[in-house]
Amino acid sequence: MNRNKPIAPPRLAEKLLSWFLKDELAEEVLGDLDEKFSSTAARHSIKIARRNYWYQTFNYIRPFALRSTKLNNITSNLMIGHFLKISWRNLLRNKVFSSIKIVGFAIGIAACILISLFIRHELSYDKHYAHQNQIFRIANQYSNAGDFGRWTNMQGPFKPILEEYIPEIELAARTVFWKWANVGENHIRSTRSQNNIYEDGFFYADPEILQILEIPMVYGDQKTALTEPNSLVITKSKADKFFPGINPVGQQMILNDNTESPYIIGGVIEDLPKTTHIQGDFIMTLAGRQSGPGTSGWCCSNYTFYIRTIEGANKEALEQKLVNTRDTYVMDKLREANVTDLEEIQKYQSYYLQPIENVYLNPEEIGDYQQHGNMDLIWVFGAIAVVVLVLACLNFINLSTAKSIQRAKEIGLRKVVGSYRSGLIRQFLSESVFYSILAVLMAAGIAWLALPIFNQVAEKSLTLPWLSYWFIPSLLLAAIVVGLISGIYPAFYLSRFSPIEALKGRTKTRSKSSIIRNGMVVFQFTATVILIITALVLNRQFNHYMNQSLGYEKDQVINILGLSSMAPKERDLLKDELLRLSQVQNATLGDYLPVAGGRTTNAGYWNEGRKNIDPGFEAATWRVDKDYLQTMGIELIHGRNFTDETSDASGIIINERMMKRLGLENPVGAQLIDMFDEKYTIIGVVNDFYFESLAGTINPLAMVRGKGNSTLSIKVQSQDMEQVISGITRVWEEMKPNQPIRYTFMSDRFEKMYDSLLRAKTIFIIFSVLSVIVACMGLFALSAFIIEQRGKEVSVRKVLGASVTQIFRILATDFIKLVAIAIVLAIPLGWYVSDNMLQGMANRINLAWPLFLAAAIIAFIIAMVTISLESIKAALANPAQKLRSE
């Protein structure tokens, strides 16, 4: 051994002892160990002395000697494993109650997961742009003494005005989404094929739209792809379909067999994201397009404008600048175009810049031609998710406190052997979090299994983002938070038991805790009855729409689509040939239909001689032939129908609402003038019918003589619809062999108008059923426990002669009282919620008392069935099994 080398104990061991030991012990222990180290090294060796020093170091690291601020925390963390072991044993010991806790939690969390995915998807629209805060949609805004409205339609020549006089606007683009000139659906083919293929998703736009919306290009250039007249941009999926394996830029495509005006592909773009409000696969250029009805001039507002501002532009200042620019450079042009109400426009009309991320949900309620989400629906579904989760949490709290008697002796014993209340609270919170984590795992599985069904109902393509960095941590955080919230009350309640009273079995559980527990049961069933009421109201409102008298006949009317590829004479010939079929009663060539997918146009009207005097009003304007009214079953209440006479070219048929708006008592023969200075003579008035949503009001409608070019509607009379379709198909194939027939039933298109309401109703009912299940699970478990506690009482009553009916009445009375209180509270609250839900709906149902009575009866029956399962079982049990130990 080297005598010159200093002999010292291990420094790491000294540091460990100094760090872990209490201050009053550290100095004494270190001194003793140093003396022992020196003597061992002198008598044996340094190696043995170091080994013994480490042994003594670990020996001194005991709980009684540790610093409270250091290793006590580590020791507490090590207790988690002990807590989990106890939690697992309790789960196995009380399988039914534990299963209800976990399954109830799982249902609530699964509902939250599904609804959260839906809400996240709805809120994620148009939030992916690099210039997010610079992209807007321009809307007109009218405000006059409480009369307020916003809409998107603007005049086409406004674009060069914006570009020249407002430098804050970096890019501007017009778009057309309404049914006009190939917008929407078409039959298309490449020049290399003779077979037409049906496609939808066509719309018009200026070349700048690709830059404004930052649409990535696969082939071609953003700036030039749509600059040439008759150019077309298609998505990658359509390029792969029509031109597999090649770059299609420069290739020609034929729309509706119009070989005289082919479209040239100027570029291929990536498929538009699902989370953008503009959806389509074919963007047709507006460059060079000056022909066609209403495509140019200051008279017509046909375009929706999108702009990208320069960085840092002030939104409010730009809105004012738009007004100033209009007043300075546009008013004279409107006057030249004979636009009326210029003074009113200048005084009350301004502009609003809608941020791009607001367009889909459209909280500003701007009128346009696009599909939107529903912010109210998001709030409703979010509220349902919270309600279901709260019901599940209340189940946990109720069952945990109800089981307090069985755990009283355990708590008392733990306190006797030295457990502090804080340790018991940590144990019960750990159990709660343990149950919550199990519930989250089960909920993730339930959500994964239910997601395809949910997607089908909601018409979404949602997925569980397993690989996203935030998803798993969010689930774990949710499990911990929900577990802690649900376990706080039971933890504090159970941990306060006196050890002496607990060991003697004298814990009081039927006083304040019983009141709280009963209150939670009442709250659960109140929320459940409210959801039942609103579900019944939604269902009845939807059925009311489906069975409402519409003012026209939608049944057994077949719409044959895709006639745009035919010449006018071919369309007339098709109509004549179909009328030869014995099952066909009437037929009309008309694109304007009172169902989803029909064409829409509007025009302003005045009584003759009053255009520059009275304010005009807007009316839907349809072009129909002489067979339209009869085919659709629309009643003519004044005057006559159209004929083939030349004089009827200036005739017009209006509805009752327009007659009232014009202030005419004897409308037939009255003269009208429209915004294009066309003069018309009223030849007839039709009964008001719903040509828009039943959720709105009937608006003014004008019909002028004309024919459609894309839809032929036929009224059939036959019970054998397959035979009818077969005959129609045969006629079509003879006339159009290169294009498959495409048809729909008008009744189906009518129902499609209410798809969103149907989806909302279905989703609402599904989650309402889930809430009922959760509430019933809690009521079942609570009733089972209380009946178990009263088992000896029931047995004694049976021995003394009580009947099964009497025992059932005794056991069920308390629960029936709670359910009755919940129903009494829920009915006025349900009425308030339902009435607010129906606010703003036209043709809304009346909230009559039978609806609420039905909800009360349903809730009462559900509660009685739930309670009866255990009550009858207890009433039929052999009393000897409970009394044998007495």
PDB file of N, CA and C in Angstrom, residues 36 45 50 74 96 158 198 297 306 317 403 430 442 478 482-483 556 588 592 675 695 697 708 713 727 797 827 867:
ATOM      1  N   LYS A  36     -14.718   5.049  11.640  1.00  0.00           N
ATOM      2  CA  LYS A  36     -14.788   3.631  11.309  1.00  0.00           C
ATOM      3  C   LYS A  36     -14.021   3.334  10.034  1.00  0.00           C
ATOM      4  N   SER A  45      -7.724  -3.019   4.737  1.00  0.00           N
ATOM      5  CA  SER A  45      -7.240  -2.349   3.514  1.00  0.00           C
ATOM      6  C   SER A  45      -8.228  -1.238   3.156  1.00  0.00           C
ATOM      7  N   ARG A  50     -13.570   1.129   2.007  1.00  0.00           N
ATOM      8  CA  ARG A  50     -14.504   1.798   1.081  1.00  0.00           C
ATOM      9  C   ARG A  50     -15.793   0.975   0.937  1.00  0.00           C
ATOM     10  N   ILE A  74     -39.457  11.391  -3.342  1.00  0.00           N
ATOM     11  CA  ILE A  74     -39.176  10.178  -4.114  1.00  0.00           C
ATOM     12  C   ILE A  74     -39.926   8.996  -3.518  1.00  0.00           C
ATOM     13  N   VAL A  96     -68.550  -5.553 -10.733  1.00  0.00           N
ATOM     14  CA  VAL A  96     -69.708  -4.889 -11.344  1.00  0.00           C
ATOM     15  C   VAL A  96     -69.589  -3.370 -11.226  1.00  0.00           C
ATOM     16  N   PHE A 158     -65.661  45.698 -61.464  1.00  0.00           N
ATOM     17  CA  PHE A 158     -65.076  46.249 -60.244  1.00  0.00           C
ATOM     18  C   PHE A 158     -63.619  45.804 -60.078  1.00  0.00           C
ATOM     19  N   TYR A 198     -69.341  11.799 -66.736  1.00  0.00           N
ATOM     20  CA  TYR A 198     -69.950  12.791 -65.837  1.00  0.00           C
ATOM     21  C   TYR A 198     -68.959  13.202 -64.764  1.00  0.00           C
ATOM     22  N   GLY A 297     -70.466  44.006 -67.531  1.00  0.00           N
ATOM     23  CA  GLY A 297     -71.266  45.202 -67.340  1.00  0.00           C
ATOM     24  C   GLY A 297     -71.535  45.477 -65.877  1.00  0.00           C
ATOM     25  N   TYR A 306     -62.263  37.531 -54.321  1.00  0.00           N
ATOM     26  CA  TYR A 306     -61.251  37.209 -53.322  1.00  0.00           C
ATOM     27  C   TYR A 306     -60.059  38.135 -53.550  1.00  0.00           C
ATOM     28  N   ALA A 317     -59.526  50.208 -42.412  1.00  0.00           N
ATOM     29  CA  ALA A 317     -59.191  51.310 -43.312  1.00  0.00           C
ATOM     30  C   ALA A 317     -59.418  50.916 -44.766  1.00  0.00           C
ATOM     31  N   LYS A 403     -70.119   3.335  -1.948  1.00  0.00           N
ATOM     32  CA  LYS A 403     -69.361   2.176  -1.468  1.00  0.00           C
ATOM     33  C   LYS A 403     -68.564   2.485  -0.209  1.00  0.00           C
ATOM     34  N   SER A 430     -55.232   8.407  -6.697  1.00  0.00           N
ATOM     35  CA  SER A 430     -54.516   7.473  -7.581  1.00  0.00           C
ATOM     36  C   SER A 430     -55.470   6.439  -8.148  1.00  0.00           C
ATOM     37  N   MET A 442     -60.000   2.256 -23.037  1.00  0.00           N
ATOM     38  CA  MET A 442     -61.216   1.668 -23.601  1.00  0.00           C
ATOM     39  C   MET A 442     -61.916   2.655 -24.536  1.00  0.00           C
ATOM     40  N   ALA A 478     -55.897  14.225 -20.435  1.00  0.00           N
ATOM     41  CA  ALA A 478     -57.343  14.172 -20.185  1.00  0.00           C
ATOM     42  C   ALA A 478     -57.664  13.130 -19.125  1.00  0.00           C
ATOM     43  N   VAL A 482     -59.465  14.362 -15.780  1.00  0.00           N
ATOM     44  CA  VAL A 482     -60.801  13.839 -15.499  1.00  0.00           C
ATOM     45  C   VAL A 482     -60.771  12.960 -14.251  1.00  0.00           C
ATOM     46  N   GLY A 483     -59.709  12.155 -14.103  1.00  0.00           N
ATOM     47  CA  GLY A 483     -59.590  11.305 -12.928  1.00  0.00           C
ATOM     48  C   GLY A 483     -59.484  12.110 -11.645  1.00  0.00           C
ATOM     49  N   GLN A 556     -92.838  10.631 -57.833  1.00  0.00           N
ATOM     50  CA  GLN A 556     -92.920  10.042 -59.178  1.00  0.00           C
ATOM     51  C   GLN A 556     -92.578  11.059 -60.276  1.00  0.00           C
ATOM     52  N   THR A 588     -91.214  18.154 -69.073  1.00  0.00           N
ATOM     53  CA  THR A 588     -90.854  19.564 -69.234  1.00  0.00           C
ATOM     54  C   THR A 588     -89.348  19.719 -69.300  1.00  0.00           C
ATOM     55  N   TYR A 592     -84.698  24.919 -63.840  1.00  0.00           N
ATOM     56  CA  TYR A 592     -85.089  25.532 -62.568  1.00  0.00           C
ATOM     57  C   TYR A 592     -86.057  24.600 -61.856  1.00  0.00           C
ATOM     58  N   MET A 675     -84.724  44.804 -64.188  1.00  0.00           N
ATOM     59  CA  MET A 675     -83.498  45.575 -64.052  1.00  0.00           C
ATOM     60  C   MET A 675     -82.784  45.759 -65.392  1.00  0.00           C
ATOM     61  N   ALA A 695     -87.013  25.689 -44.162  1.00  0.00           N
ATOM     62  CA  ALA A 695     -86.590  26.421 -42.971  1.00  0.00           C
ATOM     63  C   ALA A 695     -86.619  27.927 -43.194  1.00  0.00           C
ATOM     64  N   THR A 697     -88.467  31.375 -45.607  1.00  0.00           N
ATOM     65  CA  THR A 697     -89.780  31.847 -46.047  1.00  0.00           C
ATOM     66  C   THR A 697     -89.897  31.732 -47.561  1.00  0.00           C
ATOM     67  N   GLY A 708     -84.974  24.795 -70.673  1.00  0.00           N
ATOM     68  CA  GLY A 708     -83.691  24.467 -70.079  1.00  0.00           C
ATOM     69  C   GLY A 708     -82.837  23.677 -71.040  1.00  0.00           C
ATOM     70  N   SER A 713     -87.524  16.846 -66.961  1.00  0.00           N
ATOM     71  CA  SER A 713     -88.290  16.257 -65.860  1.00  0.00           C
ATOM     72  C   SER A 713     -89.547  15.616 -66.418  1.00  0.00           C
ATOM     73  N   GLY A 727     -87.567   1.581 -69.785  1.00  0.00           N
ATOM     74  CA  GLY A 727     -88.037   2.218 -71.014  1.00  0.00           C
ATOM     75  C   GLY A 727     -87.336   3.535 -71.279  1.00  0.00           C
ATOM     76  N   ARG A 797     -88.799  -8.281   6.232  1.00  0.00           N
ATOM     77  CA  ARG A 797     -90.146  -7.943   5.755  1.00  0.00           C
ATOM     78  C   ARG A 797     -90.805  -9.143   5.087  1.00  0.00           C
ATOM     79  N   ILE A 827     -88.600  19.618 -17.658  1.00  0.00           N
ATOM     80  CA  ILE A 827     -89.609  20.046 -18.638  1.00  0.00           C
ATOM     81  C   ILE A 827     -89.507  21.532 -18.960  1.00  0.00           C
ATOM     82  N   ILE A 867     -84.331   0.407 -12.390  1.00  0.00           N
ATOM     83  CA  ILE A 867     -84.473   0.124 -10.959  1.00  0.00           C
ATOM     84  C   ILE A 867     -85.033  -1.279 -10.732  1.00  0.00           C
TER      85      ILE A 867
END
